[in-house]
Amino acid sequence: MTLLEAFRRLSPDCPPEDFAGQDALAFVQDEVNMLARRLTFEESIREDAATEVTVHMLFGGSRTTGALECDSDKRVRGFLRRALSNKAIELWRARRALAEDTIDDADHPIELVDIALSAEDVLTEPDLMREALAIEQRFMDVLVPACAETFTQVRARQDFLTVVTQMRALAFKATTIDEVVLESTGRTGATAEAAVHQRHHRARVRLVEFIANESGAGRLSAEQAEQFRGCVSFLHRRASSAKEAARAAQRDQR
């Protein structure tokens, strides 16, 4: 299988028994990871960029006009390299902006602090943290279960809640992506990890769509919708940040 053939076969609806489709995903992911290693950014940004680009390609990025114009392995490689570079720059800028605005970068979700700031800019720092964590708690206790109820099958609801719990644990660095992959699939490796990222991506998309529907129906205010979208963004902090935390812990033990 060539890179071009694998690129064209990418599909989010590829069933587990479609071994050719699974091989295509693994092929493209390996290529993206190899290209990412050549970027001149810190490791966590390279890993996040590789994950983001792979998921994006799987969920439609490989069928955009620019992607469909690729007619050789070389052109696919160039297309992926540009996507990686753009994503890495985006992540670097976002992290730099967060670092400049950080109130407390210890064990607290900085994104949620920003949400609280937007809601009440005269809060003191302790109040700010309490408000941020209260928003996140409402998100987990109210919005996530309500979103889960939109699934018709009980198993689908349970799977959704499990995935959100996994993303939250990753965001708070309470687990690692390797542990989540093994727990979810019983396997390790690039293909298993990609499958987990797909599930996480679908859950975040479901949450964003649910928030939009609730806001459109008037059941959420504009401010609440913005706060909950921020909570979904916080769940997006996964994979490489968790890996980096695990590596740091290992280094501390040496």
PDB file of N, CA and C in Angstrom, residues 106-176:
ATOM      1  N   ALA A 106      -0.157  25.483  38.862  1.00  0.00           N
ATOM      2  CA  ALA A 106       0.149  24.271  39.612  1.00  0.00           C
ATOM      3  C   ALA A 106      -0.730  23.131  39.120  1.00  0.00           C
ATOM      4  N   ASP A 107      -1.733  22.747  39.900  1.00  0.00           N
ATOM      5  CA  ASP A 107      -2.549  21.594  39.531  1.00  0.00           C
ATOM      6  C   ASP A 107      -3.941  21.991  39.075  1.00  0.00           C
ATOM      7  N   HIS A 108      -4.122  23.244  38.705  1.00  0.00           N
ATOM      8  CA  HIS A 108      -5.457  23.712  38.347  1.00  0.00           C
ATOM      9  C   HIS A 108      -5.622  23.827  36.841  1.00  0.00           C
ATOM     10  N   PRO A 109      -6.824  23.617  36.319  1.00  0.00           N
ATOM     11  CA  PRO A 109      -7.074  23.746  34.874  1.00  0.00           C
ATOM     12  C   PRO A 109      -7.090  25.214  34.461  1.00  0.00           C
ATOM     13  N   ILE A 110      -6.027  25.673  33.838  1.00  0.00           N
ATOM     14  CA  ILE A 110      -5.889  27.090  33.511  1.00  0.00           C
ATOM     15  C   ILE A 110      -7.008  27.559  32.573  1.00  0.00           C
ATOM     16  N   GLU A 111      -7.398  26.683  31.652  1.00  0.00           N
ATOM     17  CA  GLU A 111      -8.460  27.085  30.735  1.00  0.00           C
ATOM     18  C   GLU A 111      -9.727  27.464  31.504  1.00  0.00           C
ATOM     19  N   LEU A 112     -10.011  26.740  32.589  1.00  0.00           N
ATOM     20  CA  LEU A 112     -11.215  27.023  33.358  1.00  0.00           C
ATOM     21  C   LEU A 112     -11.075  28.323  34.133  1.00  0.00           C
ATOM     22  N   VAL A 113      -9.850  28.660  34.516  1.00  0.00           N
ATOM     23  CA  VAL A 113      -9.619  29.955  35.145  1.00  0.00           C
ATOM     24  C   VAL A 113      -9.978  31.058  34.164  1.00  0.00           C
ATOM     25  N   ASP A 114      -9.586  30.881  32.919  1.00  0.00           N
ATOM     26  CA  ASP A 114      -9.918  31.874  31.898  1.00  0.00           C
ATOM     27  C   ASP A 114     -11.423  32.004  31.724  1.00  0.00           C
ATOM     28  N   ILE A 115     -12.133  30.872  31.810  1.00  0.00           N
ATOM     29  CA  ILE A 115     -13.588  30.905  31.693  1.00  0.00           C
ATOM     30  C   ILE A 115     -14.178  31.741  32.827  1.00  0.00           C
ATOM     31  N   ALA A 116     -13.676  31.496  34.048  1.00  0.00           N
ATOM     32  CA  ALA A 116     -14.175  32.241  35.198  1.00  0.00           C
ATOM     33  C   ALA A 116     -13.871  33.727  35.059  1.00  0.00           C
ATOM     34  N   LEU A 117     -12.705  34.047  34.515  1.00  0.00           N
ATOM     35  CA  LEU A 117     -12.345  35.450  34.295  1.00  0.00           C
ATOM     36  C   LEU A 117     -13.347  36.133  33.387  1.00  0.00           C
ATOM     37  N   SER A 118     -13.737  35.425  32.333  1.00  0.00           N
ATOM     38  CA  SER A 118     -14.668  36.035  31.393  1.00  0.00           C
ATOM     39  C   SER A 118     -16.031  36.266  32.037  1.00  0.00           C
ATOM     40  N   ALA A 119     -16.327  35.453  33.061  1.00  0.00           N
ATOM     41  CA  ALA A 119     -17.623  35.585  33.718  1.00  0.00           C
ATOM     42  C   ALA A 119     -17.621  36.673  34.781  1.00  0.00           C
ATOM     43  N   GLU A 120     -16.484  36.887  35.436  1.00  0.00           N
ATOM     44  CA  GLU A 120     -16.446  37.822  36.569  1.00  0.00           C
ATOM     45  C   GLU A 120     -15.023  38.317  36.742  1.00  0.00           C
ATOM     46  N   ASP A 121     -14.668  39.436  36.116  1.00  0.00           N
ATOM     47  CA  ASP A 121     -13.274  39.846  36.101  1.00  0.00           C
ATOM     48  C   ASP A 121     -12.815  40.559  37.365  1.00  0.00           C
ATOM     49  N   VAL A 122     -13.674  40.655  38.387  1.00  0.00           N
ATOM     50  CA  VAL A 122     -13.252  41.296  39.626  1.00  0.00           C
ATOM     51  C   VAL A 122     -13.030  40.274  40.743  1.00  0.00           C
ATOM     52  N   LEU A 123     -13.087  39.008  40.425  1.00  0.00           N
ATOM     53  CA  LEU A 123     -12.875  37.985  41.438  1.00  0.00           C
ATOM     54  C   LEU A 123     -11.418  37.968  41.906  1.00  0.00           C
ATOM     55  N   THR A 124     -11.218  37.652  43.185  1.00  0.00           N
ATOM     56  CA  THR A 124      -9.857  37.448  43.673  1.00  0.00           C
ATOM     57  C   THR A 124      -9.377  36.091  43.196  1.00  0.00           C
ATOM     58  N   GLU A 125      -8.077  35.823  43.342  1.00  0.00           N
ATOM     59  CA  GLU A 125      -7.538  34.562  42.837  1.00  0.00           C
ATOM     60  C   GLU A 125      -8.197  33.329  43.455  1.00  0.00           C
ATOM     61  N   PRO A 126      -8.345  33.247  44.795  1.00  0.00           N
ATOM     62  CA  PRO A 126      -9.025  32.062  45.362  1.00  0.00           C
ATOM     63  C   PRO A 126     -10.468  31.933  44.869  1.00  0.00           C
ATOM     64  N   ASP A 127     -11.170  33.071  44.787  1.00  0.00           N
ATOM     65  CA  ASP A 127     -12.546  33.035  44.281  1.00  0.00           C
ATOM     66  C   ASP A 127     -12.570  32.565  42.836  1.00  0.00           C
ATOM     67  N   LEU A 128     -11.578  33.016  42.091  1.00  0.00           N
ATOM     68  CA  LEU A 128     -11.484  32.675  40.677  1.00  0.00           C
ATOM     69  C   LEU A 128     -11.353  31.167  40.494  1.00  0.00           C
ATOM     70  N   MET A 129     -10.509  30.549  41.293  1.00  0.00           N
ATOM     71  CA  MET A 129     -10.312  29.116  41.189  1.00  0.00           C
ATOM     72  C   MET A 129     -11.582  28.365  41.595  1.00  0.00           C
ATOM     73  N   ARG A 130     -12.245  28.839  42.656  1.00  0.00           N
ATOM     74  CA  ARG A 130     -13.486  28.189  43.081  1.00  0.00           C
ATOM     75  C   ARG A 130     -14.550  28.281  41.991  1.00  0.00           C
ATOM     76  N   GLU A 131     -14.651  29.447  41.363  1.00  0.00           N
ATOM     77  CA  GLU A 131     -15.640  29.635  40.301  1.00  0.00           C
ATOM     78  C   GLU A 131     -15.322  28.754  39.098  1.00  0.00           C
ATOM     79  N   ALA A 132     -14.031  28.684  38.752  1.00  0.00           N
ATOM     80  CA  ALA A 132     -13.621  27.858  37.613  1.00  0.00           C
ATOM     81  C   ALA A 132     -13.963  26.394  37.855  1.00  0.00           C
ATOM     82  N   LEU A 133     -13.640  25.900  39.033  1.00  0.00           N
ATOM     83  CA  LEU A 133     -13.917  24.507  39.348  1.00  0.00           C
ATOM     84  C   LEU A 133     -15.417  24.254  39.480  1.00  0.00           C
ATOM     85  N   ALA A 134     -16.178  25.256  39.908  1.00  0.00           N
ATOM     86  CA  ALA A 134     -17.642  25.119  39.994  1.00  0.00           C
ATOM     87  C   ALA A 134     -18.239  24.981  38.601  1.00  0.00           C
ATOM     88  N   ILE A 135     -17.702  25.742  37.651  1.00  0.00           N
ATOM     89  CA  ILE A 135     -18.166  25.633  36.258  1.00  0.00           C
ATOM     90  C   ILE A 135     -17.910  24.225  35.737  1.00  0.00           C
ATOM     91  N   GLU A 136     -16.694  23.722  35.996  1.00  0.00           N
ATOM     92  CA  GLU A 136     -16.334  22.386  35.521  1.00  0.00           C
ATOM     93  C   GLU A 136     -17.214  21.329  36.183  1.00  0.00           C
ATOM     94  N   GLN A 137     -17.545  21.530  37.461  1.00  0.00           N
ATOM     95  CA  GLN A 137     -18.394  20.576  38.173  1.00  0.00           C
ATOM     96  C   GLN A 137     -19.813  20.567  37.596  1.00  0.00           C
ATOM     97  N   ARG A 138     -20.350  21.749  37.267  1.00  0.00           N
ATOM     98  CA  ARG A 138     -21.679  21.815  36.637  1.00  0.00           C
ATOM     99  C   ARG A 138     -21.662  21.120  35.279  1.00  0.00           C
ATOM    100  N   PHE A 139     -20.561  21.300  34.584  1.00  0.00           N
ATOM    101  CA  PHE A 139     -20.402  20.652  33.281  1.00  0.00           C
ATOM    102  C   PHE A 139     -20.490  19.133  33.429  1.00  0.00           C
ATOM    103  N   MET A 140     -19.757  18.576  34.402  1.00  0.00           N
ATOM    104  CA  MET A 140     -19.722  17.128  34.585  1.00  0.00           C
ATOM    105  C   MET A 140     -21.017  16.593  35.202  1.00  0.00           C
ATOM    106  N   ASP A 141     -21.603  17.344  36.130  1.00  0.00           N
ATOM    107  CA  ASP A 141     -22.773  16.847  36.863  1.00  0.00           C
ATOM    108  C   ASP A 141     -24.090  17.057  36.126  1.00  0.00           C
ATOM    109  N   VAL A 142     -24.149  18.084  35.283  1.00  0.00           N
ATOM    110  CA  VAL A 142     -25.414  18.440  34.638  1.00  0.00           C
ATOM    111  C   VAL A 142     -25.375  18.248  33.126  1.00  0.00           C
ATOM    112  N   LEU A 143     -24.435  18.926  32.479  1.00  0.00           N
ATOM    113  CA  LEU A 143     -24.457  18.923  31.020  1.00  0.00           C
ATOM    114  C   LEU A 143     -24.067  17.574  30.421  1.00  0.00           C
ATOM    115  N   VAL A 144     -23.001  16.962  30.937  1.00  0.00           N
ATOM    116  CA  VAL A 144     -22.554  15.682  30.373  1.00  0.00           C
ATOM    117  C   VAL A 144     -23.631  14.603  30.496  1.00  0.00           C
ATOM    118  N   PRO A 145     -24.259  14.415  31.673  1.00  0.00           N
ATOM    119  CA  PRO A 145     -25.339  13.414  31.760  1.00  0.00           C
ATOM    120  C   PRO A 145     -26.514  13.744  30.830  1.00  0.00           C
ATOM    121  N   ALA A 146     -26.839  15.033  30.693  1.00  0.00           N
ATOM    122  CA  ALA A 146     -27.943  15.418  29.797  1.00  0.00           C
ATOM    123  C   ALA A 146     -27.602  15.067  28.355  1.00  0.00           C
ATOM    124  N   CYS A 147     -26.351  15.292  27.978  1.00  0.00           N
ATOM    125  CA  CYS A 147     -25.917  14.936  26.624  1.00  0.00           C
ATOM    126  C   CYS A 147     -25.969  13.422  26.433  1.00  0.00           C
ATOM    127  N   ALA A 148     -25.574  12.679  27.451  1.00  0.00           N
ATOM    128  CA  ALA A 148     -25.588  11.214  27.366  1.00  0.00           C
ATOM    129  C   ALA A 148     -27.002  10.691  27.121  1.00  0.00           C
ATOM    130  N   GLU A 149     -27.996  11.391  27.665  1.00  0.00           N
ATOM    131  CA  GLU A 149     -29.384  10.944  27.513  1.00  0.00           C
ATOM    132  C   GLU A 149     -29.879  11.064  26.073  1.00  0.00           C
ATOM    133  N   THR A 150     -29.142  11.756  25.223  1.00  0.00           N
ATOM    134  CA  THR A 150     -29.559  11.875  23.819  1.00  0.00           C
ATOM    135  C   THR A 150     -29.250  10.612  23.027  1.00  0.00           C
ATOM    136  N   PHE A 151     -28.463   9.702  23.609  1.00  0.00           N
ATOM    137  CA  PHE A 151     -28.212   8.411  22.955  1.00  0.00           C
ATOM    138  C   PHE A 151     -29.387   7.482  23.241  1.00  0.00           C
ATOM    139  N   THR A 152     -29.829   6.770  22.240  1.00  0.00           N
ATOM    140  CA  THR A 152     -30.993   5.894  22.406  1.00  0.00           C
ATOM    141  C   THR A 152     -30.629   4.570  23.069  1.00  0.00           C
ATOM    142  N   GLN A 153     -29.402   4.099  22.872  1.00  0.00           N
ATOM    143  CA  GLN A 153     -28.988   2.822  23.431  1.00  0.00           C
ATOM    144  C   GLN A 153     -28.239   3.026  24.748  1.00  0.00           C
ATOM    145  N   VAL A 154     -28.561   2.165  25.722  1.00  0.00           N
ATOM    146  CA  VAL A 154     -27.933   2.261  27.044  1.00  0.00           C
ATOM    147  C   VAL A 154     -26.427   2.093  26.931  1.00  0.00           C
ATOM    148  N   ARG A 155     -25.973   1.155  26.122  1.00  0.00           N
ATOM    149  CA  ARG A 155     -24.537   0.914  25.969  1.00  0.00           C
ATOM    150  C   ARG A 155     -23.829   2.154  25.411  1.00  0.00           C
ATOM    151  N   ALA A 156     -24.470   2.821  24.474  1.00  0.00           N
ATOM    152  CA  ALA A 156     -23.877   4.025  23.881  1.00  0.00           C
ATOM    153  C   ALA A 156     -23.754   5.133  24.930  1.00  0.00           C
ATOM    154  N   ARG A 157     -24.770   5.246  25.794  1.00  0.00           N
ATOM    155  CA  ARG A 157     -24.718   6.253  26.867  1.00  0.00           C
ATOM    156  C   ARG A 157     -23.565   5.954  27.823  1.00  0.00           C
ATOM    157  N   GLN A 158     -23.435   4.686  28.186  1.00  0.00           N
ATOM    158  CA  GLN A 158     -22.366   4.303  29.110  1.00  0.00           C
ATOM    159  C   GLN A 158     -20.989   4.536  28.494  1.00  0.00           C
ATOM    160  N   ASP A 159     -20.846   4.195  27.227  1.00  0.00           N
ATOM    161  CA  ASP A 159     -19.568   4.394  26.534  1.00  0.00           C
ATOM    162  C   ASP A 159     -19.210   5.873  26.485  1.00  0.00           C
ATOM    163  N   PHE A 160     -20.211   6.712  26.204  1.00  0.00           N
ATOM    164  CA  PHE A 160     -19.991   8.155  26.135  1.00  0.00           C
ATOM    165  C   PHE A 160     -19.498   8.688  27.482  1.00  0.00           C
ATOM    166  N   LEU A 161     -20.161   8.288  28.556  1.00  0.00           N
ATOM    167  CA  LEU A 161     -19.774   8.752  29.895  1.00  0.00           C
ATOM    168  C   LEU A 161     -18.374   8.269  30.256  1.00  0.00           C
ATOM    169  N   THR A 162     -18.042   7.053  29.850  1.00  0.00           N
ATOM    170  CA  THR A 162     -16.699   6.524  30.106  1.00  0.00           C
ATOM    171  C   THR A 162     -15.650   7.333  29.374  1.00  0.00           C
ATOM    172  N   VAL A 163     -15.925   7.662  28.123  1.00  0.00           N
ATOM    173  CA  VAL A 163     -14.972   8.427  27.318  1.00  0.00           C
ATOM    174  C   VAL A 163     -14.753   9.814  27.916  1.00  0.00           C
ATOM    175  N   VAL A 164     -15.824  10.475  28.331  1.00  0.00           N
ATOM    176  CA  VAL A 164     -15.682  11.813  28.929  1.00  0.00           C
ATOM    177  C   VAL A 164     -14.869  11.727  30.217  1.00  0.00           C
ATOM    178  N   THR A 165     -15.122  10.692  31.014  1.00  0.00           N
ATOM    179  CA  THR A 165     -14.360  10.504  32.254  1.00  0.00           C
ATOM    180  C   THR A 165     -12.880  10.292  31.954  1.00  0.00           C
ATOM    181  N   GLN A 166     -12.593   9.534  30.908  1.00  0.00           N
ATOM    182  CA  GLN A 166     -11.196   9.325  30.512  1.00  0.00           C
ATOM    183  C   GLN A 166     -10.534  10.635  30.104  1.00  0.00           C
ATOM    184  N   MET A 167     -11.223  11.422  29.290  1.00  0.00           N
ATOM    185  CA  MET A 167     -10.652  12.696  28.842  1.00  0.00           C
ATOM    186  C   MET A 167     -10.408  13.633  30.017  1.00  0.00           C
ATOM    187  N   ARG A 168     -11.326  13.617  30.981  1.00  0.00           N
ATOM    188  CA  ARG A 168     -11.163  14.483  32.151  1.00  0.00           C
ATOM    189  C   ARG A 168      -9.937  14.054  32.959  1.00  0.00           C
ATOM    190  N   ALA A 169      -9.773  12.740  33.128  1.00  0.00           N
ATOM    191  CA  ALA A 169      -8.616  12.233  33.869  1.00  0.00           C
ATOM    192  C   ALA A 169      -7.315  12.595  33.162  1.00  0.00           C
ATOM    193  N   LEU A 170      -7.320  12.537  31.834  1.00  0.00           N
ATOM    194  CA  LEU A 170      -6.139  12.919  31.055  1.00  0.00           C
ATOM    195  C   LEU A 170      -5.863  14.407  31.196  1.00  0.00           C
ATOM    196  N   ALA A 171      -6.919  15.202  31.143  1.00  0.00           N
ATOM    197  CA  ALA A 171      -6.748  16.651  31.240  1.00  0.00           C
ATOM    198  C   ALA A 171      -6.176  17.059  32.585  1.00  0.00           C
ATOM    199  N   PHE A 172      -6.597  16.358  33.656  1.00  0.00           N
ATOM    200  CA  PHE A 172      -6.087  16.644  34.992  1.00  0.00           C
ATOM    201  C   PHE A 172      -4.792  15.877  35.286  1.00  0.00           C
ATOM    202  N   LYS A 173      -4.301  15.149  34.257  1.00  0.00           N
ATOM    203  CA  LYS A 173      -3.058  14.374  34.377  1.00  0.00           C
ATOM    204  C   LYS A 173      -3.142  13.332  35.492  1.00  0.00           C
ATOM    205  N   ALA A 174      -4.341  12.763  35.651  1.00  0.00           N
ATOM    206  CA  ALA A 174      -4.543  11.715  36.641  1.00  0.00           C
ATOM    207  C   ALA A 174      -4.282  10.334  36.063  1.00  0.00           C
ATOM    208  N   THR A 175      -4.072  10.264  34.752  1.00  0.00           N
ATOM    209  CA  THR A 175      -3.758   9.008  34.080  1.00  0.00           C
ATOM    210  C   THR A 175      -2.910   9.326  32.861  1.00  0.00           C
ATOM    211  N   THR A 176      -2.548   8.304  32.106  1.00  0.00           N
ATOM    212  CA  THR A 176      -1.772   8.501  30.881  1.00  0.00           C
ATOM    213  C   THR A 176      -2.551   7.932  29.703  1.00  0.00           C
TER     214      THR A 176
END
